[in-house]
Every structure is written in structure tokens, then in C-alpha cells.
mmCIF file of C-alpha atoms in Angstrom:
data_model
loop_
_atom_site.group_PDB
_atom_site.id
_atom_site.type_symbol
_atom_site.label_atom_id
_atom_site.label_comp_id
_atom_site.label_asym_id
_atom_site.label_seq_id
_atom_site.Cartn_x
_atom_site.Cartn_y
_atom_site.Cartn_z
ATOM 1 C CA MET A 1 65.952 67.065 134.156
ATOM 2 C CA GLN A 2 69.186 66.956 133.781
ATOM 3 C CA LYS A 3 68.645 65.078 130.802
ATOM 4 C CA VAL A 4 66.529 66.684 129.166
ATOM 5 C CA THR A 5 68.459 69.727 129.312
ATOM 6 C CA ASP A 6 71.414 67.548 127.710
ATOM 7 C CA GLY A 7 68.942 66.452 125.562
ATOM 8 C CA ARG A 8 68.156 69.940 123.934
ATOM 9 C CA LEU A 9 71.495 70.970 123.916
ATOM 10 C CA ALA A 10 72.130 68.001 121.899
ATOM 11 C CA ARG A 11 69.187 68.664 119.982
ATOM 12 C CA GLY A 12 70.368 72.506 119.077
ATOM 13 C CA GLU A 13 73.941 71.286 118.194
ATOM 14 C CA ALA A 14 72.395 68.592 115.738
ATOM 15 C CA ARG A 15 70.620 71.727 114.088
ATOM 16 C CA ARG A 16 73.509 73.940 114.156
ATOM 17 C CA GLU A 17 75.352 71.321 112.383
ATOM 18 C CA LEU A 18 72.763 71.030 109.872
ATOM 19 C CA LEU A 19 72.626 74.515 109.492
ATOM 20 C CA LEU A 20 76.512 75.649 108.561
ATOM 21 C CA ASP A 21 76.153 72.230 106.342
ATOM 22 C CA ALA A 22 74.158 73.904 104.402
ATOM 23 C CA ALA A 23 75.532 77.575 104.185
ATOM 24 C CA VAL A 24 78.958 75.959 103.525
ATOM 25 C CA SER A 25 77.725 73.831 100.396
ATOM 26 C CA ILE A 26 75.813 76.990 99.244
ATOM 27 C CA VAL A 27 78.977 79.533 99.518
ATOM 28 C CA GLY A 28 80.990 76.526 97.947
ATOM 29 C CA GLU A 29 78.683 75.641 94.906
ATOM 30 C CA GLN A 30 77.352 79.199 94.257
ATOM 31 C CA GLY A 31 79.090 81.364 95.866
ATOM 32 C CA LEU A 32 79.409 83.880 99.212
ATOM 33 C CA GLY A 33 76.664 86.116 97.596
ATOM 34 C CA ALA A 34 74.081 83.412 97.894
ATOM 35 C CA LEU A 35 74.049 82.846 101.486
ATOM 36 C CA THR A 36 71.250 84.139 102.819
ATOM 37 C CA HIS A 37 69.047 83.222 105.905
ATOM 38 C CA ARG A 38 66.343 81.584 103.423
ATOM 39 C CA ALA A 39 68.729 79.902 101.358
ATOM 40 C CA VAL A 40 69.893 78.295 104.314
ATOM 41 C CA ALA A 41 66.434 77.603 105.375
ATOM 42 C CA ALA A 42 65.480 75.693 102.003
ATOM 43 C CA ALA A 43 68.933 73.714 101.702
ATOM 44 C CA ALA A 44 68.718 72.295 105.413
ATOM 45 C CA ALA A 45 64.398 72.243 104.696
ATOM 46 C CA VAL A 46 63.709 73.867 107.960
ATOM 47 C CA SER A 47 61.651 77.050 108.715
ATOM 48 C CA LEU A 48 63.451 80.561 108.141
ATOM 49 C CA ALA A 49 62.852 81.134 112.231
ATOM 50 C CA SER A 50 65.020 78.311 112.601
ATOM 51 C CA VAL A 51 67.740 79.727 110.892
ATOM 52 C CA THR A 52 67.935 83.210 112.455
ATOM 53 C CA TYR A 53 67.002 81.889 115.663
ATOM 54 C CA HIS A 54 70.690 80.011 115.751
ATOM 55 C CA TYR A 55 72.459 83.099 113.315
ATOM 56 C CA PRO A 56 70.546 86.763 113.609
ATOM 57 C CA SER A 57 72.583 88.112 111.623
ATOM 58 C CA ALA A 58 74.257 87.768 107.939
ATOM 59 C CA ASP A 59 77.081 88.290 109.537
ATOM 60 C CA ASP A 60 76.786 85.444 112.544
ATOM 61 C CA LEU A 61 76.097 83.592 109.667
ATOM 62 C CA ARG A 62 79.145 84.229 107.323
ATOM 63 C CA GLN A 63 81.648 84.154 110.645
ATOM 64 C CA ALA A 64 80.180 80.381 111.282
ATOM 65 C CA ALA A 65 79.979 78.789 108.018
ATOM 66 C CA PHE A 66 83.752 80.640 107.921
ATOM 67 C CA GLU A 67 84.611 78.883 111.050
ATOM 68 C CA HIS A 68 82.864 75.480 110.372
ATOM 69 C CA ALA A 69 84.480 75.264 107.141
ATOM 70 C CA GLY A 70 87.718 76.138 108.295
ATOM 71 C CA SER A 71 87.667 73.925 111.410
ATOM 72 C CA ARG A 72 86.537 70.186 109.150
ATOM 73 C CA ILE A 73 89.806 71.427 107.320
ATOM 74 C CA GLY A 74 92.025 72.164 109.997
ATOM 75 C CA LEU A 75 91.078 69.211 111.868
ATOM 76 C CA GLU A 76 91.787 66.770 109.740
ATOM 77 C CA PHE A 77 95.295 68.485 108.721
ATOM 78 C CA LEU A 78 95.962 68.431 112.673
ATOM 79 C CA GLU A 79 95.692 64.648 112.880
ATOM 80 C CA LEU A 80 97.664 64.408 109.928
ATOM 81 C CA VAL A 81 100.160 66.276 111.921
ATOM 82 C CA THR A 82 100.151 64.964 115.118
ATOM 83 C CA ARG A 83 100.249 61.018 113.769
ATOM 84 C CA ALA A 84 103.596 62.434 111.727
ATOM 85 C CA ALA A 85 105.135 63.885 114.842
ATOM 86 C CA GLU A 86 107.100 61.149 115.497
ATOM 87 C CA GLU A 87 108.179 60.688 111.642
ATOM 88 C CA PRO A 88 108.821 63.930 110.186
ATOM 89 C CA GLU A 89 110.202 62.988 106.938
ATOM 90 C CA ALA A 90 106.752 61.816 106.333
ATOM 91 C CA LEU A 91 105.709 65.299 106.837
ATOM 92 C CA PRO A 92 105.676 66.691 103.018
ATOM 93 C CA ASP A 93 104.059 63.852 101.412
ATOM 94 C CA ILE A 94 100.863 63.871 104.157
ATOM 95 C CA CYS A 95 101.010 67.581 103.173
ATOM 96 C CA GLY A 96 100.811 66.031 99.461
ATOM 97 C CA ASP A 97 98.087 64.198 100.027
ATOM 98 C CA PHE A 98 96.355 66.563 102.049
ATOM 99 C CA THR A 99 96.121 69.313 99.776
ATOM 100 C CA ALA A 100 95.191 66.720 97.258
ATOM 101 C CA ARG A 101 91.992 65.955 98.776
ATOM 102 C CA LEU A 102 91.194 69.613 99.346
ATOM 103 C CA VAL A 103 90.340 70.060 95.634
ATOM 104 C CA THR A 104 88.696 66.736 95.450
ATOM 105 C CA GLN A 105 86.929 65.124 98.246
ATOM 106 C CA ARG A 106 86.581 68.255 100.071
ATOM 107 C CA ARG A 107 86.476 70.844 97.457
ATOM 108 C CA ILE A 108 83.109 72.303 98.217
ATOM 109 C CA ASP A 109 84.706 73.057 101.945
ATOM 110 C CA THR A 110 88.075 74.490 100.389
ATOM 111 C CA ILE A 111 85.872 77.015 97.712
ATOM 112 C CA ALA A 112 83.933 78.128 100.741
ATOM 113 C CA VAL A 113 87.148 79.081 102.263
ATOM 114 C CA PHE A 114 88.553 80.931 99.848
ATOM 115 C CA GLU A 115 85.600 82.511 99.139
ATOM 116 C CA MET A 116 85.064 84.065 102.580
ATOM 117 C CA ILE A 117 89.572 84.581 102.808
ATOM 118 C CA LEU A 118 88.849 86.848 100.152
ATOM 119 C CA ALA A 119 85.674 88.505 101.349
ATOM 120 C CA ALA A 120 87.576 89.065 104.361
ATOM 121 C CA GLY A 121 89.520 91.502 102.780
ATOM 122 C CA HIS A 122 86.521 93.895 102.784
ATOM 123 C CA ASP A 123 84.225 92.403 105.540
ATOM 124 C CA PRO A 124 85.794 93.564 108.819
ATOM 125 C CA GLU A 125 83.511 90.980 110.655
ATOM 126 C CA LEU A 126 85.318 88.124 108.638
ATOM 127 C CA GLY A 127 89.119 89.031 109.410
ATOM 128 C CA PRO A 128 89.638 87.778 112.946
ATOM 129 C CA VAL A 129 88.319 84.594 111.748
ATOM 130 C CA LYS A 130 90.516 84.434 108.674
ATOM 131 C CA ARG A 131 93.763 85.412 111.091
ATOM 132 C CA LEU A 132 93.234 82.877 113.349
ATOM 133 C CA LEU A 133 93.021 79.930 110.712
ATOM 134 C CA GLU A 134 96.447 80.574 108.835
ATOM 135 C CA LEU A 135 97.394 81.058 112.099
ATOM 136 C CA ARG A 136 96.417 77.418 113.404
ATOM 137 C CA LEU A 137 97.596 76.440 110.102
ATOM 138 C CA ALA A 138 101.183 77.814 110.585
ATOM 139 C CA ARG A 139 101.591 76.682 114.153
ATOM 140 C CA LEU A 140 101.478 73.259 113.214
ATOM 141 C CA LEU A 141 104.620 73.623 110.365
ATOM 142 C CA THR A 142 106.553 76.039 112.726
ATOM 143 C CA PRO A 143 108.090 72.553 114.558
ATOM 144 C CA TYR A 144 108.690 71.273 110.859
ATOM 145 C CA VAL A 145 110.204 74.907 109.201
ATOM 146 C CA GLY A 146 111.414 76.012 111.864
ATOM 147 C CA SER A 147 110.415 79.568 112.411
ATOM 148 C CA ASP A 148 106.910 80.843 112.438
ATOM 149 C CA GLU A 149 107.752 83.555 109.602
ATOM 150 C CA ALA A 150 108.825 80.582 107.381
ATOM 151 C CA ALA A 151 105.675 78.662 108.837
ATOM 152 C CA PHE A 152 103.413 81.935 107.597
ATOM 153 C CA THR A 153 105.518 81.563 103.934
ATOM 154 C CA VAL A 154 104.693 78.001 103.770
ATOM 155 C CA THR A 155 101.182 78.809 104.573
ATOM 156 C CA ALA A 156 100.851 81.490 101.975
ATOM 157 C CA ALA A 157 102.514 79.166 99.347
ATOM 158 C CA LEU A 158 100.016 76.361 100.261
ATOM 159 C CA GLN A 159 97.336 78.613 99.648
ATOM 160 C CA GLY A 160 98.203 79.712 96.482
ATOM 161 C CA LEU A 161 98.606 76.058 95.433
ATOM 162 C CA VAL A 162 95.979 75.255 96.317
ATOM 163 C CA LEU A 163 93.556 78.140 94.834
ATOM 164 C CA THR A 164 95.652 77.423 91.215
ATOM 165 C CA ALA A 165 94.633 74.145 91.992
ATOM 166 C CA LEU A 166 90.751 74.731 92.019
ATOM 167 C CA SER A 167 90.478 76.412 88.717
ATOM 168 C CA PRO A 168 88.452 74.458 86.566
ATOM 169 C CA ASP A 169 91.463 73.884 84.266
ATOM 170 C CA ARG A 170 93.348 72.109 86.742
ATOM 171 C CA ALA A 171 90.356 70.417 88.447
ATOM 172 C CA ARG A 172 91.628 66.988 87.162
ATOM 173 C CA GLU A 173 95.090 67.271 87.871
ATOM 174 C CA PRO A 174 95.730 66.784 91.929
ATOM 175 C CA GLY A 175 98.620 64.977 91.243
ATOM 176 C CA ARG A 176 100.561 67.933 90.166
ATOM 177 C CA LEU A 177 99.306 69.699 93.386
ATOM 178 C CA ARG A 178 100.830 66.922 95.420
ATOM 179 C CA VAL A 179 104.126 66.637 94.188
ATOM 180 C CA ALA A 180 104.033 70.786 94.180
ATOM 181 C CA VAL A 181 102.955 71.137 97.684
ATOM 182 C CA SER A 182 105.860 67.993 98.872
ATOM 183 C CA ASP A 183 108.290 69.781 97.240
ATOM 184 C CA LEU A 184 107.394 72.749 98.685
ATOM 185 C CA ILE A 185 107.666 71.406 102.154
ATOM 186 C CA ARG A 186 110.668 69.673 101.043
ATOM 187 C CA ARG A 187 112.458 73.470 100.798
ATOM 188 C CA TYR A 188 111.867 74.496 103.895
ATOM 189 C CA ARG A 189 112.367 71.510 105.783
ATOM 190 C CA ALA A 190 114.323 72.945 108.903
ATOM 191 C CA THR A 191 117.663 71.396 110.169
ATOM 192 C CA PRO A 192 121.462 72.704 111.578
ATOM 193 C CA GLY A 193 123.046 73.058 108.090
ATOM 194 C CA GLY A 194 120.243 74.818 106.325
ATOM 195 C CA PRO A 195 117.427 73.228 104.499
ATOM 196 C CA VAL A 196 117.438 70.269 102.978
ATOM 197 C CA PRO A 197 117.888 69.685 99.255
ATOM 198 C CA PRO A 198 114.662 69.444 97.686
ATOM 199 C CA HIS A 199 113.270 65.751 97.024
ATOM 200 C CA VAL A 200 110.830 66.565 93.867
ATOM 201 C CA ALA A 201 108.696 62.440 93.944
ATOM 202 C CA PRO A 202 107.720 61.769 90.065
ATOM 203 C CA PRO A 203 104.169 62.975 88.801
ATOM 204 C CA PRO A 204 101.599 60.195 88.400
ATOM 205 C CA ALA A 205 101.616 58.479 85.759
ATOM 206 C CA GLY A 206 100.903 60.527 82.306
ATOM 207 C CA GLU A 207 101.013 64.027 83.717
ATOM 208 C CA ALA A 208 104.225 66.922 83.507
ATOM 209 C CA PRO A 209 106.217 68.513 86.774
ATOM 210 C CA TRP A 210 103.441 70.922 87.767
ATOM 211 C CA ASN A 211 103.867 74.832 87.099
ATOM 212 C CA PRO A 212 100.749 76.839 88.728
ATOM 213 C CA SER A 213 101.882 79.835 86.356
ATOM 214 C CA SER A 214 102.123 77.670 82.683
ATOM 215 C CA PRO A 215 99.353 78.005 80.303
ATOM 216 C CA PRO A 216 97.430 74.251 80.970
#
């Protein structure tokens, strides 16, 4: 009986993973307004009843998709920060490399997260999930920057830099994002004597230093 139960649980988890992968792709490619039970069923090639069984309401589906996309990004960042615990000087470049991947290899997940961050401004069901994701990111940065306040400031700045880099005119410039994020993290480094003077790595060949507010 235990084996049967375990098998059902595994199948249920695999089905939820399939549905949420489809939901995140829909949001990332078409926007949050396109996320419906029917759209997920079609994208995942399953019945509508299967989607509504796991996520009965539209709020359930949106919240689960938000958590899914945010967790995939957050878990990767957690692993990277954990590795850097014994080598804190590497953290700025680790963050720079990570955010560059967010706008390239992880672009769909990242767009989906930002779509839902914006939606959380008027959707009370998404608000707690948004705050939890921001809190998790800030807590990872707190040991390096020295305080919760600084960590939340850096978190907000990171979100702004990534959001700017997701715009179509910046899509081919992940190297500039990498440099900007690395510089940002170094500026907030907590030290007994105050912030470490920023060290700006040279931009990739052919790219000028990035100012997100400058025209393309």
C-alpha cells in the first residue's frame, strides 16, 4: 500500500510541475492576462479537469505560478550564495553572472516573476508571495551588506536593473547588466571602516559602461 501511495504522490507532483511549467511559459511569453486554466491545459496537453483539480481558482493558479517561477530563480541564487560563503569577495561577480543569466537563459521565468510583481500591486492574493520572495533574496544578501535595510535597498536596485535589462533594446547587452550589478554589490559591501570603494570590472569587448537611464 505504501508503494502505491508513494507512486500516486510522485505522479501528482510530476503533474503539478508540468502544469506550472506551462503556466510560467504562458505568463513569460504572453503576459499574465493570458494565464487561464484552458490555456494551461492546452499548453501542457492535459484535460481542463486536470488543471482545475490541482488549482481550482484563478487565484490558486496565479499564486502557484508565481511561487514556481520565483522558487526556481531563488533556489539557484541560494546555491550560488552558499558556495560563496567562504569567499565573500567573489559575491559581486557571482551576482553579476547570475543576473545576466536571468535576462538570457532564465528570461521566461524572470519575465513571469516581474509580470506578477506588477500584478501584486492590485491583487491582494499575490502580495504575500511577492513579499516572501523579496525577503528571501534580502536575507541572502544581509550578511554581505551588513543590515536588513541595506539588503532591501540592494534587492530593490537589483530588481530595477534586471527589469531595465529585460526591455527589447537591452536584450543583447547582458554584459552591461553583469558589470552594473557587480559594481552595485561592491558599493554596499559592509566593512568596519565603511563601504569598500567600488571596483568596476571592464565591460565586455565592444560594450561601453552601462547607464540604465541612458538612451540605447
